[in-house]
Structure formats: structure tokens, C-alpha cells
Short mmCIF file of C-alpha atoms in Angstrom, two decimals:
data_model
loop_
_atom_site.label_atom_id
_atom_site.label_comp_id
_atom_site.label_asym_id
_atom_site.label_seq_id
_atom_site.Cartn_x
_atom_site.Cartn_y
_atom_site.Cartn_z
CA MET A 1 -7.04 45.15 14.33
CA THR A 2 -8.73 42.96 16.92
CA ASN A 3 -9.78 44.18 20.33
CA GLU A 4 -6.84 42.33 21.89
CA GLN A 5 -4.43 44.25 19.67
CA THR A 6 -5.78 47.66 20.69
CA PRO A 7 -3.17 49.62 22.67
CA ILE A 8 -4.13 49.51 26.32
CA ASN A 9 -2.39 52.77 27.17
CA LYS A 10 -4.77 54.93 25.14
CA PRO A 11 -8.28 56.08 25.96
CA GLN A 12 -10.79 54.33 23.71
CA VAL A 13 -13.57 56.13 21.80
CA LEU A 14 -16.36 54.43 19.85
CA VAL A 15 -17.72 56.38 16.87
CA ALA A 16 -20.96 54.88 15.52
CA GLY A 17 -21.38 56.06 11.95
CA ALA A 18 -18.63 56.55 9.38
CA GLY A 19 -19.96 59.31 7.16
CA LEU A 20 -18.41 62.76 7.02
CA ALA A 21 -19.40 63.59 10.61
CA GLY A 22 -18.12 60.36 12.12
CA VAL A 23 -14.90 60.32 10.13
CA THR A 24 -14.13 63.95 10.99
CA ALA A 25 -14.69 63.37 14.71
CA ALA A 26 -12.64 60.17 14.56
CA HIS A 27 -9.65 61.96 13.03
CA HIS A 28 -9.70 64.81 15.53
CA LEU A 29 -9.80 62.36 18.43
CA ALA A 30 -7.14 60.15 16.88
CA GLU A 31 -4.83 63.12 16.30
CA TRP A 32 -5.41 64.08 19.91
CA GLY A 33 -4.20 60.63 20.95
CA ALA A 34 -7.27 58.43 21.42
CA GLN A 35 -7.71 55.00 19.87
CA VAL A 36 -10.92 55.23 17.80
CA HIS A 37 -13.21 52.36 16.83
CA LEU A 38 -15.09 53.59 13.73
CA VAL A 39 -18.15 51.42 13.05
CA ASP A 40 -20.78 51.61 10.33
CA ILE A 41 -23.59 49.28 9.27
CA ALA A 42 -22.77 49.84 5.57
CA PRO A 43 -20.26 47.57 3.78
CA TYR A 44 -18.02 50.61 3.20
CA ILE A 45 -17.16 53.60 5.32
CA GLY A 46 -17.82 57.02 3.81
CA GLY A 47 -21.58 57.40 4.09
CA ALA A 48 -23.24 59.96 1.83
CA PHE A 49 -20.03 61.52 0.57
CA LEU A 50 -19.43 58.39 -1.55
CA PHE A 51 -22.20 59.86 -3.75
CA VAL A 52 -20.85 63.41 -3.95
CA ASP A 53 -18.28 64.89 -6.33
CA HIS A 54 -19.00 68.58 -5.70
CA THR A 55 -19.81 70.63 -2.62
CA PHE A 56 -21.00 74.21 -2.43
CA THR A 57 -19.68 76.89 -2.40
CA THR A 58 -16.52 75.83 -4.24
CA ASP A 59 -18.04 73.21 -6.57
CA SER A 60 -15.07 70.99 -5.75
CA CYS A 61 -14.99 67.87 -3.59
CA GLY A 62 -12.93 69.47 -0.84
CA LEU A 63 -13.93 66.98 1.87
CA CYS A 64 -10.28 66.28 2.71
CA ILE A 65 -9.98 69.74 4.28
CA ALA A 66 -12.32 68.57 7.05
CA LEU A 67 -9.49 66.54 8.52
CA PRO A 68 -7.10 68.06 11.06
CA ARG A 69 -3.86 66.96 9.39
CA GLN A 70 -3.15 68.70 6.08
CA PRO A 71 -2.50 67.86 3.34
CA SER A 72 -4.66 64.77 3.58
CA TYR A 73 -5.91 61.85 1.57
CA CYS A 74 -9.62 61.41 0.95
CA PRO A 75 -11.20 60.94 4.43
CA THR A 76 -12.06 57.28 3.83
CA ILE A 77 -8.54 56.38 2.75
CA ALA A 78 -7.02 58.48 5.53
CA SER A 79 -9.16 56.57 8.05
CA GLU A 80 -7.86 53.23 6.83
CA LEU A 81 -4.26 54.43 7.00
CA HIS A 82 -4.42 56.15 10.39
CA PRO A 83 -2.71 54.06 13.10
CA HIS A 84 -5.18 55.19 15.77
CA ILE A 85 -8.40 54.47 13.81
CA THR A 86 -9.85 51.00 13.33
CA PRO A 87 -12.70 50.88 10.77
CA PHE A 88 -15.45 48.29 11.31
CA PRO A 89 -17.75 48.06 8.25
CA CYS A 90 -20.92 45.94 8.34
CA THR A 91 -21.07 46.55 12.10
CA ARG A 92 -23.79 47.90 14.37
CA LEU A 93 -23.95 48.85 18.03
CA VAL A 94 -26.43 46.60 19.84
CA ALA A 95 -25.75 47.43 23.51
CA LEU A 96 -23.92 50.05 25.53
CA GLU A 97 -23.48 49.43 29.21
CA GLU A 98 -21.79 51.60 31.83
CA GLN A 99 -19.31 50.32 34.33
CA THR A 100 -19.90 51.07 37.97
CA ASP A 101 -16.19 51.27 38.88
CA HIS A 102 -15.25 54.01 36.42
CA PRO A 103 -13.93 57.40 37.63
CA SER A 104 -16.80 59.18 35.87
CA LYS A 105 -19.13 58.05 38.67
CA SER A 106 -17.31 60.38 41.06
CA LEU A 107 -18.04 63.29 38.70
CA GLY A 108 -21.78 63.06 39.16
CA HIS A 109 -22.55 61.07 36.00
CA ARG A 110 -25.71 59.01 36.21
CA PRO A 111 -25.15 55.23 36.24
CA SER A 112 -27.06 53.08 33.75
CA THR A 113 -29.79 50.84 35.14
CA SER A 114 -29.05 48.28 32.41
CA SER A 115 -25.45 47.52 33.38
CA THR A 116 -25.04 43.76 33.69
CA ARG A 117 -21.60 42.96 32.25
CA LEU A 118 -18.75 44.64 34.06
CA SER A 119 -15.01 44.89 33.44
CA ARG A 120 -12.15 45.94 35.70
CA SER A 121 -10.19 47.84 33.05
CA GLY A 122 -11.37 51.27 34.16
CA HIS A 123 -13.18 52.11 30.90
CA CYS A 124 -16.52 53.87 31.15
CA PHE A 125 -18.54 51.74 28.72
CA VAL A 126 -18.71 48.20 27.44
CA ALA A 127 -20.12 48.24 23.89
CA THR A 128 -21.50 45.14 22.24
CA LEU A 129 -21.01 45.19 18.47
CA ARG A 130 -22.74 42.90 16.01
CA ARG A 131 -20.55 42.32 12.97
CA GLU A 132 -22.68 41.26 10.02
CA PRO A 133 -20.95 39.11 7.40
CA CYS A 134 -19.35 41.01 4.51
CA TYR A 135 -19.00 37.69 2.59
CA VAL A 136 -15.85 38.97 0.84
CA GLU A 137 -12.61 38.98 2.84
CA ALA A 138 -11.10 42.41 2.20
CA ASP A 139 -7.54 41.28 2.93
CA LEU A 140 -7.78 38.59 0.25
CA CYS A 141 -9.78 40.39 -2.47
CA ASP A 142 -7.62 42.02 -5.16
CA ASN A 143 -10.55 43.50 -7.15
CA CYS A 144 -9.90 41.31 -10.17
CA GLY A 145 -13.62 41.27 -11.03
CA ALA A 146 -13.81 37.57 -11.88
CA CYS A 147 -16.70 37.11 -9.44
CA ALA A 148 -18.87 39.82 -10.98
CA ALA A 149 -18.16 38.51 -14.48
CA VAL A 150 -19.90 35.20 -13.69
CA CYS A 151 -22.63 36.49 -11.36
CA PRO A 152 -26.04 35.74 -12.98
CA VAL A 153 -28.05 38.21 -10.87
CA THR A 154 -28.35 41.98 -11.31
CA ARG A 155 -29.87 44.71 -9.18
CA PRO A 156 -30.23 48.52 -9.42
CA ASN A 157 -26.99 50.12 -8.29
CA PRO A 158 -27.67 52.07 -5.05
CA TYR A 159 -24.41 53.97 -5.43
CA ASP A 160 -25.69 55.40 -8.72
CA GLY A 161 -29.14 56.32 -7.42
CA GLU A 162 -30.43 53.13 -9.10
CA LEU A 163 -29.85 54.70 -12.53
CA SER A 164 -27.61 51.79 -13.53
CA MET A 165 -27.47 48.06 -12.86
CA GLN A 166 -24.84 45.98 -11.11
CA THR A 167 -24.42 42.33 -10.21
CA ALA A 168 -25.19 40.94 -6.77
CA ILE A 169 -21.45 40.89 -6.10
CA TYR A 170 -20.07 44.24 -7.15
CA ALA A 171 -17.03 46.48 -7.37
CA PRO A 172 -16.52 49.01 -4.56
CA PRO A 173 -17.54 52.62 -5.24
CA LEU A 174 -14.85 55.22 -5.78
CA CYS A 175 -12.78 55.96 -2.64
CA ALA A 176 -14.59 53.25 -0.68
CA VAL A 177 -12.93 51.52 2.25
CA PRO A 178 -12.31 48.64 2.38
CA LEU A 179 -11.24 48.46 -1.26
CA ALA A 180 -12.87 45.09 -1.91
CA TYR A 181 -15.90 43.72 -3.70
CA GLY A 182 -19.21 43.79 -1.85
CA LEU A 183 -22.10 41.35 -1.89
CA ASP A 184 -25.83 42.04 -1.50
CA PRO A 185 -27.15 39.13 0.59
CA GLU A 186 -30.76 39.90 -0.33
CA THR A 187 -30.11 39.62 -4.07
CA CYS A 188 -27.51 36.87 -4.09
CA THR A 189 -28.95 33.42 -4.88
CA ARG A 190 -25.99 31.53 -3.33
CA CYS A 191 -25.36 29.77 -6.64
CA GLY A 192 -21.66 29.61 -5.81
CA ALA A 193 -20.37 30.70 -9.20
CA CYS A 194 -18.34 33.53 -7.66
CA VAL A 195 -16.78 31.20 -5.09
CA GLU A 196 -15.58 28.85 -7.81
CA VAL A 197 -13.80 31.51 -9.86
CA CYS A 198 -12.24 33.58 -7.05
CA PRO A 199 -8.48 32.95 -7.33
CA HIS A 200 -7.79 33.80 -3.69
CA GLY A 201 -10.68 32.10 -1.87
CA ALA A 202 -11.90 35.48 -0.63
CA ILE A 203 -15.65 34.71 -0.80
CA ASP A 204 -17.56 32.90 1.94
CA LEU A 205 -21.30 32.67 1.23
CA GLU A 206 -21.87 30.81 4.51
CA ALA A 207 -20.45 33.54 6.76
CA THR A 208 -22.52 34.32 9.84
CA PRO A 209 -22.81 37.31 12.19
CA VAL A 210 -20.60 37.49 15.25
CA GLU A 211 -20.81 39.65 18.37
CA GLU A 212 -17.89 41.10 20.24
CA GLN A 213 -17.39 43.55 23.05
CA ILE A 214 -15.08 46.51 23.14
CA GLU A 215 -14.45 48.96 25.94
CA ALA A 216 -14.76 52.70 25.45
CA ASP A 217 -14.32 55.84 27.50
CA ALA A 218 -16.67 57.91 25.31
CA VAL A 219 -19.11 57.31 22.47
CA VAL A 220 -19.95 59.53 19.49
CA LEU A 221 -23.13 58.85 17.50
CA ALA A 222 -23.05 59.88 13.83
CA PRO A 223 -25.53 57.61 12.00
CA GLY A 224 -26.28 60.10 9.20
CA PHE A 225 -29.59 60.76 7.46
CA ALA A 226 -32.09 59.27 5.04
CA PHE A 227 -33.51 60.86 1.91
CA PHE A 228 -37.27 61.30 1.81
CA ASP A 229 -39.03 58.56 -0.16
CA ALA A 230 -40.54 60.61 -2.98
CA THR A 231 -43.16 57.95 -3.71
CA HIS A 232 -45.00 59.37 -0.67
CA ALA A 233 -45.39 62.61 -2.67
CA ALA A 234 -47.15 60.74 -5.47
CA GLU A 235 -48.32 63.91 -7.20
CA TYR A 236 -44.77 64.48 -8.47
CA GLY A 237 -44.59 61.21 -10.38
CA TRP A 238 -41.32 59.76 -9.15
CA THR A 239 -40.99 56.11 -10.33
CA ARG A 240 -44.17 56.62 -12.37
CA CYS A 241 -42.62 59.10 -14.82
CA PRO A 242 -39.18 57.97 -16.07
CA ASN A 243 -37.89 61.53 -16.49
CA VAL A 244 -38.57 62.57 -12.89
CA LEU A 245 -35.43 62.26 -10.76
CA THR A 246 -34.57 62.96 -7.15
CA ASN A 247 -31.72 65.31 -6.34
CA LEU A 248 -29.62 62.28 -5.30
CA GLN A 249 -30.11 60.69 -8.72
CA PHE A 250 -29.30 63.98 -10.46
CA GLU A 251 -26.21 64.33 -8.28
CA ARG A 252 -24.96 60.98 -9.55
CA MET A 253 -25.77 62.01 -13.12
CA LEU A 254 -23.58 65.11 -12.71
CA SER A 255 -20.71 63.00 -11.37
CA ARG A 256 -18.04 61.87 -13.84
CA PRO A 257 -17.80 58.40 -12.22
CA GLY A 258 -21.62 58.25 -12.27
CA PRO A 259 -23.98 56.33 -14.56
CA THR A 260 -23.85 58.85 -17.43
CA GLY A 261 -20.21 59.88 -17.15
CA GLY A 262 -21.14 63.40 -16.04
CA ARG A 263 -23.62 64.04 -18.88
CA VAL A 264 -27.18 65.31 -18.30
CA LEU A 265 -29.46 62.84 -20.09
CA ARG A 266 -33.11 61.84 -19.95
CA PRO A 267 -33.45 58.29 -18.56
CA SER A 268 -36.29 57.49 -20.97
CA ASP A 269 -34.40 58.00 -24.23
CA GLY A 270 -30.86 59.18 -23.46
CA GLU A 271 -31.51 62.58 -25.04
CA VAL A 272 -30.10 65.85 -23.67
CA PRO A 273 -32.94 67.82 -21.98
CA ARG A 274 -33.49 71.42 -23.07
CA ARG A 275 -36.00 72.45 -20.40
CA LEU A 276 -35.44 71.38 -16.79
CA ALA A 277 -37.61 72.04 -13.74
CA PHE A 278 -36.43 71.79 -10.13
CA ILE A 279 -39.02 71.51 -7.36
CA HIS A 280 -38.02 72.52 -3.83
CA CYS A 281 -39.20 71.10 -0.51
CA VAL A 282 -40.40 67.64 -1.56
CA GLY A 283 -40.72 66.01 1.83
CA SER A 284 -39.75 69.11 3.80
CA ARG A 285 -41.86 71.82 5.45
CA ASN A 286 -44.94 69.70 4.85
CA GLU A 287 -47.29 69.05 7.76
CA SER A 288 -49.43 66.59 5.78
CA LEU A 289 -46.40 64.30 5.29
CA GLY A 290 -45.44 64.55 8.96
CA ARG A 291 -42.29 66.49 8.09
CA PRO A 292 -42.84 70.10 9.14
CA TYR A 293 -39.13 70.88 9.48
CA CYS A 294 -36.73 72.37 6.93
CA SER A 295 -33.91 70.10 5.76
CA THR A 296 -31.63 73.21 5.59
CA SER A 297 -29.35 72.06 2.75
CA CYS A 298 -31.76 71.35 -0.13
CA CYS A 299 -31.88 74.95 -1.41
CA MET A 300 -28.13 75.06 -1.76
CA ILE A 301 -27.94 71.56 -3.22
CA THR A 302 -30.37 72.67 -5.92
CA ALA A 303 -28.39 75.86 -6.58
CA LYS A 304 -25.22 73.80 -6.95
CA GLN A 305 -26.90 71.35 -9.31
CA VAL A 306 -28.41 74.12 -11.43
CA GLY A 307 -25.00 75.74 -11.79
CA LEU A 308 -23.24 72.49 -12.67
CA ALA A 309 -25.97 71.44 -15.13
CA LYS A 310 -25.73 74.84 -16.78
CA GLU A 311 -22.02 74.26 -17.37
CA ILE A 312 -22.76 70.89 -18.97
CA VAL A 313 -25.77 72.04 -21.06
CA PRO A 314 -25.27 75.83 -21.49
CA GLU A 315 -28.24 76.23 -23.81
CA ALA A 316 -30.75 74.59 -21.43
CA GLU A 317 -33.51 76.57 -19.71
CA MET A 318 -33.91 75.83 -16.02
CA THR A 319 -36.78 76.84 -13.74
CA VAL A 320 -36.67 76.40 -9.97
CA PHE A 321 -40.05 76.31 -8.22
CA THR A 322 -39.66 77.35 -4.59
CA MET A 323 -41.50 78.62 -1.54
CA ASP A 324 -38.41 80.66 -0.70
CA VAL A 325 -34.65 80.22 -0.72
CA ARG A 326 -32.83 79.69 2.56
CA ALA A 327 -29.16 80.48 2.01
CA ALA A 328 -27.95 81.04 5.55
CA GLY A 329 -24.34 79.86 5.52
CA LYS A 330 -21.08 81.66 4.92
CA GLY A 331 -20.93 82.76 1.27
CA TYR A 332 -24.23 81.04 0.46
CA GLU A 333 -26.17 84.14 -0.57
CA ARG A 334 -23.41 85.21 -2.96
CA TYR A 335 -23.29 81.69 -4.41
CA PHE A 336 -27.07 81.59 -4.87
CA GLN A 337 -27.18 85.02 -6.49
CA ARG A 338 -24.50 83.98 -8.98
CA VAL A 339 -26.48 80.88 -10.00
CA ALA A 340 -29.80 82.73 -10.16
CA ALA A 341 -28.26 85.31 -12.51
CA LEU A 342 -27.09 82.73 -15.07
CA PRO A 343 -28.71 83.07 -18.52
CA GLY A 344 -31.72 80.80 -18.86
CA VAL A 345 -32.12 80.26 -15.09
CA GLU A 346 -35.32 81.41 -13.38
CA TYR A 347 -36.26 81.12 -9.71
CA ARG A 348 -40.03 81.29 -9.45
CA ARG A 349 -42.01 81.67 -6.22
CA GLY A 350 -44.76 79.05 -6.23
CA MET A 351 -45.10 75.29 -5.91
CA VAL A 352 -46.01 72.71 -8.51
CA SER A 353 -49.18 70.80 -7.65
CA ALA A 354 -48.85 67.87 -10.09
CA VAL A 355 -46.49 66.26 -12.62
CA GLN A 356 -47.84 64.09 -15.44
CA ASN A 357 -46.34 62.22 -18.38
CA VAL A 358 -47.09 63.56 -21.85
CA PRO A 359 -48.15 60.55 -23.97
CA GLY A 360 -45.75 59.70 -26.76
CA THR A 361 -42.90 62.08 -25.90
CA GLN A 362 -42.29 61.16 -22.23
CA ASN A 363 -42.11 64.90 -21.59
CA LEU A 364 -43.56 66.17 -18.33
CA ARG A 365 -46.58 68.39 -17.91
CA LEU A 366 -46.43 70.47 -14.72
CA LEU A 367 -49.44 72.12 -13.14
CA THR A 368 -47.99 75.38 -11.81
CA PRO A 369 -49.60 78.50 -10.32
CA ASP A 370 -49.32 80.02 -13.81
CA GLY A 371 -51.00 77.10 -15.57
CA GLU A 372 -49.73 74.02 -17.41
CA GLU A 373 -46.09 73.97 -18.54
CA GLU A 374 -44.05 71.29 -20.32
CA TYR A 375 -40.51 70.23 -19.43
CA ASP A 376 -38.06 67.55 -20.56
CA LEU A 377 -36.72 66.63 -17.12
CA VAL A 378 -37.83 67.28 -13.53
CA VAL A 379 -35.57 67.12 -10.45
CA LEU A 380 -37.16 66.80 -7.00
CA ALA A 381 -35.26 68.39 -4.12
CA VAL A 382 -36.21 65.71 -1.60
CA GLY A 383 -35.83 66.44 2.08
CA LEU A 384 -33.68 64.69 4.64
CA GLY A 385 -34.90 62.84 7.71
CA PRO A 386 -33.67 60.53 10.46
CA VAL A 387 -31.95 57.42 9.18
CA GLY A 388 -34.06 54.27 9.42
CA GLY A 389 -32.08 52.61 12.21
CA LEU A 390 -31.80 55.68 14.43
CA GLN A 391 -34.57 54.59 16.81
CA GLN A 392 -32.84 51.27 17.39
CA LEU A 393 -29.45 52.94 17.80
CA ALA A 394 -30.88 55.46 20.27
CA THR A 395 -32.40 52.64 22.31
CA CYS A 396 -29.11 50.73 22.36
CA ALA A 397 -27.13 53.85 23.25
CA GLY A 398 -29.68 55.02 25.81
CA VAL A 399 -30.28 58.49 24.35
CA ALA A 400 -33.54 60.36 23.90
CA LEU A 401 -35.11 61.43 20.59
CA ASP A 402 -37.38 64.40 19.90
CA GLU A 403 -40.88 64.25 18.40
CA HIS A 404 -39.50 64.07 14.85
CA GLY A 405 -37.07 61.24 15.58
CA PHE A 406 -33.86 63.29 15.83
CA VAL A 407 -31.41 62.97 18.72
CA LEU A 408 -32.37 65.33 21.51
CA PRO A 409 -29.46 67.52 22.70
CA GLY A 410 -28.48 67.12 26.34
CA ARG A 411 -28.64 69.73 29.06
CA ASP A 412 -25.04 70.75 28.32
CA GLY A 413 -25.94 71.95 24.83
CA PRO A 414 -25.17 70.97 21.21
CA GLY A 415 -23.13 67.83 20.73
CA THR A 416 -24.23 66.29 24.03
CA THR A 417 -27.13 63.87 24.54
CA SER A 418 -29.37 62.84 27.40
CA ARG A 419 -26.74 60.27 28.42
CA PRO A 420 -23.41 61.58 29.78
CA GLY A 421 -20.41 60.33 27.90
CA VAL A 422 -22.42 59.84 24.70
CA PHE A 423 -22.27 62.60 22.06
CA ALA A 424 -24.19 63.11 18.82
CA ILE A 425 -23.26 64.94 15.64
CA GLY A 426 -24.31 65.41 12.03
CA ALA A 427 -27.68 64.96 10.38
CA ASN A 428 -29.13 62.74 13.11
CA LEU A 429 -29.64 66.08 14.84
CA PRO A 430 -31.96 68.60 13.14
CA HIS A 431 -30.34 68.84 9.74
CA VAL A 432 -27.08 70.54 8.91
CA ASP A 433 -25.03 71.01 5.75
CA VAL A 434 -21.42 69.96 5.12
CA PRO A 435 -19.62 72.92 6.80
CA GLU A 436 -21.89 72.74 9.85
CA THR A 437 -21.37 68.97 10.01
CA VAL A 438 -17.62 69.44 10.13
CA THR A 439 -17.99 72.11 12.83
CA GLN A 440 -20.23 69.85 14.93
CA ALA A 441 -17.87 66.91 14.55
CA THR A 442 -14.92 68.99 15.69
CA GLY A 443 -16.88 70.34 18.63
CA ALA A 444 -18.05 66.90 19.73
CA ALA A 445 -14.48 65.60 19.54
CA ALA A 446 -13.41 68.44 21.83
CA LEU A 447 -16.24 67.66 24.26
CA ALA A 448 -15.26 63.99 24.34
CA ALA A 449 -11.60 64.88 24.87
CA ARG A 450 -12.46 67.23 27.70
CA LEU A 451 -14.54 64.51 29.32
CA LEU A 452 -11.65 62.07 29.17
CA VAL A 453 -9.36 64.57 30.88
CA GLN A 454 -12.03 65.17 33.54
CA TYR A 455 -11.98 61.45 34.35
CA GLY A 456 -8.41 62.09 35.49
CA SER A 457 -7.14 58.55 35.10
CA ASP A 458 -3.40 57.93 34.92
CA LYS A 459 -3.94 56.73 31.39
CA THR A 460 -5.49 59.95 30.07
CA SER A 461 -3.05 62.12 31.95
CA GLU A 462 -0.08 60.21 30.55
CA VAL A 463 -1.30 60.23 26.93
CA PHE A 464 -2.96 63.60 26.72
CA GLY A 465 -1.67 65.81 29.48
CA GLN A 466 -2.95 69.31 28.77
CA ALA A 467 -2.79 69.00 24.97
CA VAL A 468 -6.53 69.24 24.28
CA GLU A 469 -6.67 72.88 23.22
CA SER A 470 -3.62 72.66 20.98
CA LYS A 471 -4.70 69.45 19.25
CA ILE A 472 -8.38 70.02 18.46
CA GLY A 473 -9.71 72.93 16.49
CA LEU A 474 -11.36 74.09 13.32
CA LYS A 475 -10.14 76.90 11.12
CA LEU A 476 -13.02 78.77 9.49
#
């Protein structure tokens, strides 16, 4: 849907980031009656939950229950089908300017000093979006795979934690939207083989970025998070020792659509490991790495992965090295205790100081507080941090960050930012897990809806009336 096709009788909300937080907020606002522009810099909407098959404490996917209308499709598919949500993949926010003639100015909201382009539509913001080329036209691609069959270039598959290879033009991950092939412009050599074999002319290797402006009454920032680069914790041997994995890689290994079909295997030789070690807090709670904060979800991610791996390899012995276990959510302690009580599972207080390859076997020698121990496979519970482009996004959106690079909450509390009319949710704040992310997204949607009613325009009154409280909510 182009900007000209957007219904003019609906308040407009821009949601920057289409992971679980952004999609959840988008659906609550859309169900409430707003027209939502859902943008993400990735070629597909879905964010991190494209990697995840299981969530704690149910060990099911269960992400569809985050949406307000039940029963629901997978959130990505539901976003594509919703008449009030327009997904914009491969798109980034590059400027956000306030309009001086908007009703919010009479409510005491601070005007932006950077406003240069004005509109007379009555919307609060003018957002400039840069749409990077996707190179494959989603409306024309039928996923036949002819392009990938002739592509001469391969790269590690980021959707499998780089445990498998894929061609430079590749099939979409499961539940991705749009359901069309993607192309990695950094790997692609522009040989043109894919263009020649595409039966529908869907591939344009010469596509260029375009900028467009949309108007919005409120903005929600949900850019997500980034996993800690474990090469900065060199003592643990990631990339140096083939049988050392991050928790993201192990998550993909446990997934049936993943690189091993849901089997637990050693990357070095494809053998089933009999002794596994999990190391907590790699890139979290570490002053020397500049990451003194807790990532909040890693303990429970490890507990989930231990439990799932135990189902797959019941005879395996699994040791979890930890400073402590932080299981603070609803039902988390019971879940953790169940996993810790499984036969062959041991939680041990104490951190590993080094991981080394054992010559010949590719086993791993760990230097632990109790001495040297040998394992077949090691999983690093890497921490979470601000996503790489958050500083740029914060500058464009005009919001403040704290000393660690997370969005700083505004004076009105969680969900708000230093700029009125702009809200922030999800892991770009100090980190939260899936249930808390859904709660934040619902809360921010309610804050945005309340703000639109406060503006008091004829448009919001006509569309929304007093329906805010009955349309937005979260059942816990």
C-alpha cells in the first residue's frame, strides 16, 4: 500500500522495528482503529522470533497468543493480512520532524528544533523513510527456487546461526513476510544468472534506494537487540573451537526446521555429544567487557535448552556453570527447578576460566574451579545488548540513550521516551524476556492511543470515540 492509498480518516502510527515487540504493538493499535506503518531494516519482518521454535515456560512457540485477536495466525502472517497494517521491509527511519500546526502543541508538548518540512494535514510528525532495495519483487516471486539453483556464490546462513550454507539469493525463512526470495547485496557478484532464469522477471540487480515521507500521529520504537559477539570473550574459544556454540546457534540446532533437523550434533564430526557444558553470562555482568548489566533472559533460555536437549539425547550429561540463576518471571522458578532435577543435569556455582581444544578428538577441555574437565560440546549463553543501529535511530527519532546505549525512559515512565509522542518498547530498553516484551508492547500501544485521543482532533474522535479501554488490554 502506498502512502497515497492510506486511509485519510484514520490516525497514523509509525512502528519502527518488526520483531515481537513491534508486531504486538502494531496489532493492538490496528485493532483499536489506527493505520499502522510497520517498518524494519531486515528483508523480512519477524525479528528474532524467526529463529525460535520454543519459548519458556511452555516449550511451545505460542507467539500467536501475543496478538489481541484470537485465534490468530503466526504474528508475521497476521501482520501481512491485517487491513490496517502496512509492512515495510528493508526500510529505515532517517528523519522525524514535528509539525508546528498540530493540536499536540496546545497540550504542552515541546516542538522540535529540527522541523523544516511542514504539512497541513494535521498529523503530528513527518517521517522520512529510506527504502533499501530488496532486489526481488515480492509480488512477482513465486518461490520456485530457480534463481538459487543457478547462483554460484554461497555464504553462511544467518537464519541458521551460520551452521549451514546458503546461496547469495536464498529462500525465505519459515513464517517470513514477505514470502519471497531474498538477496544479500554484499555477497552477490551481480553475475546475472538469477535474472536470466527467473520466469517472472522478479529480480532487479540494479535497484536503488528511494526515500519517501509518511505522516504519523505517534511513533513506537522497537528496534530489538543484538547478541554479544563471543569472539570478544576469546577465552571461551568461539570460532576457534568448532564444538563451541552460542545459545543462538544451539537454538537453531534444536529447531526442526534448523540445520540439523532438530538433532543435537557436534559441528566438527556430526556425532551426538554425550557430555555438554553450558556457560552462563558470556557478555553479561562483566565490567571488563563494558557490559555490567544482566541480560535477564539468558538463564531461562539455558534452562529451556537444557530441557529440550535432554529430551533429544536422554542419556547425555549436562553441566551448567553459573554465577547464580535469575528466574524472576511468572512460573520461572518452577520451570527451572524441573529442569535442574532432570537425571544427568547439574547446575554448578562457579565460572569457567578457559576452553581449549583437545588435539585429535576435537573435545573441549574446560578449566573450572574444580580443575580441568573434558566435554564434547560447549554452549555459551551470550548476553544481549543494544542493536547496532540504535544510536542512529535514536538520533533520527530525537530520543535520549542511557550510558549503556539503551533508550532512556521519559519522565512519564516506562514506554515513554525523552520526546513526547515517541514511545519505546522491547529489548532496546534494559532487557526483557518474551512475556515482558508483550506486556510492554501492549502498554505502549495504550499510551499511544491515549495520546491520540488527547489530541482531540475530529479524526480521532470519529474513529476511536471512547473505545480505548475496551480495545487494548493484555490478559495475564
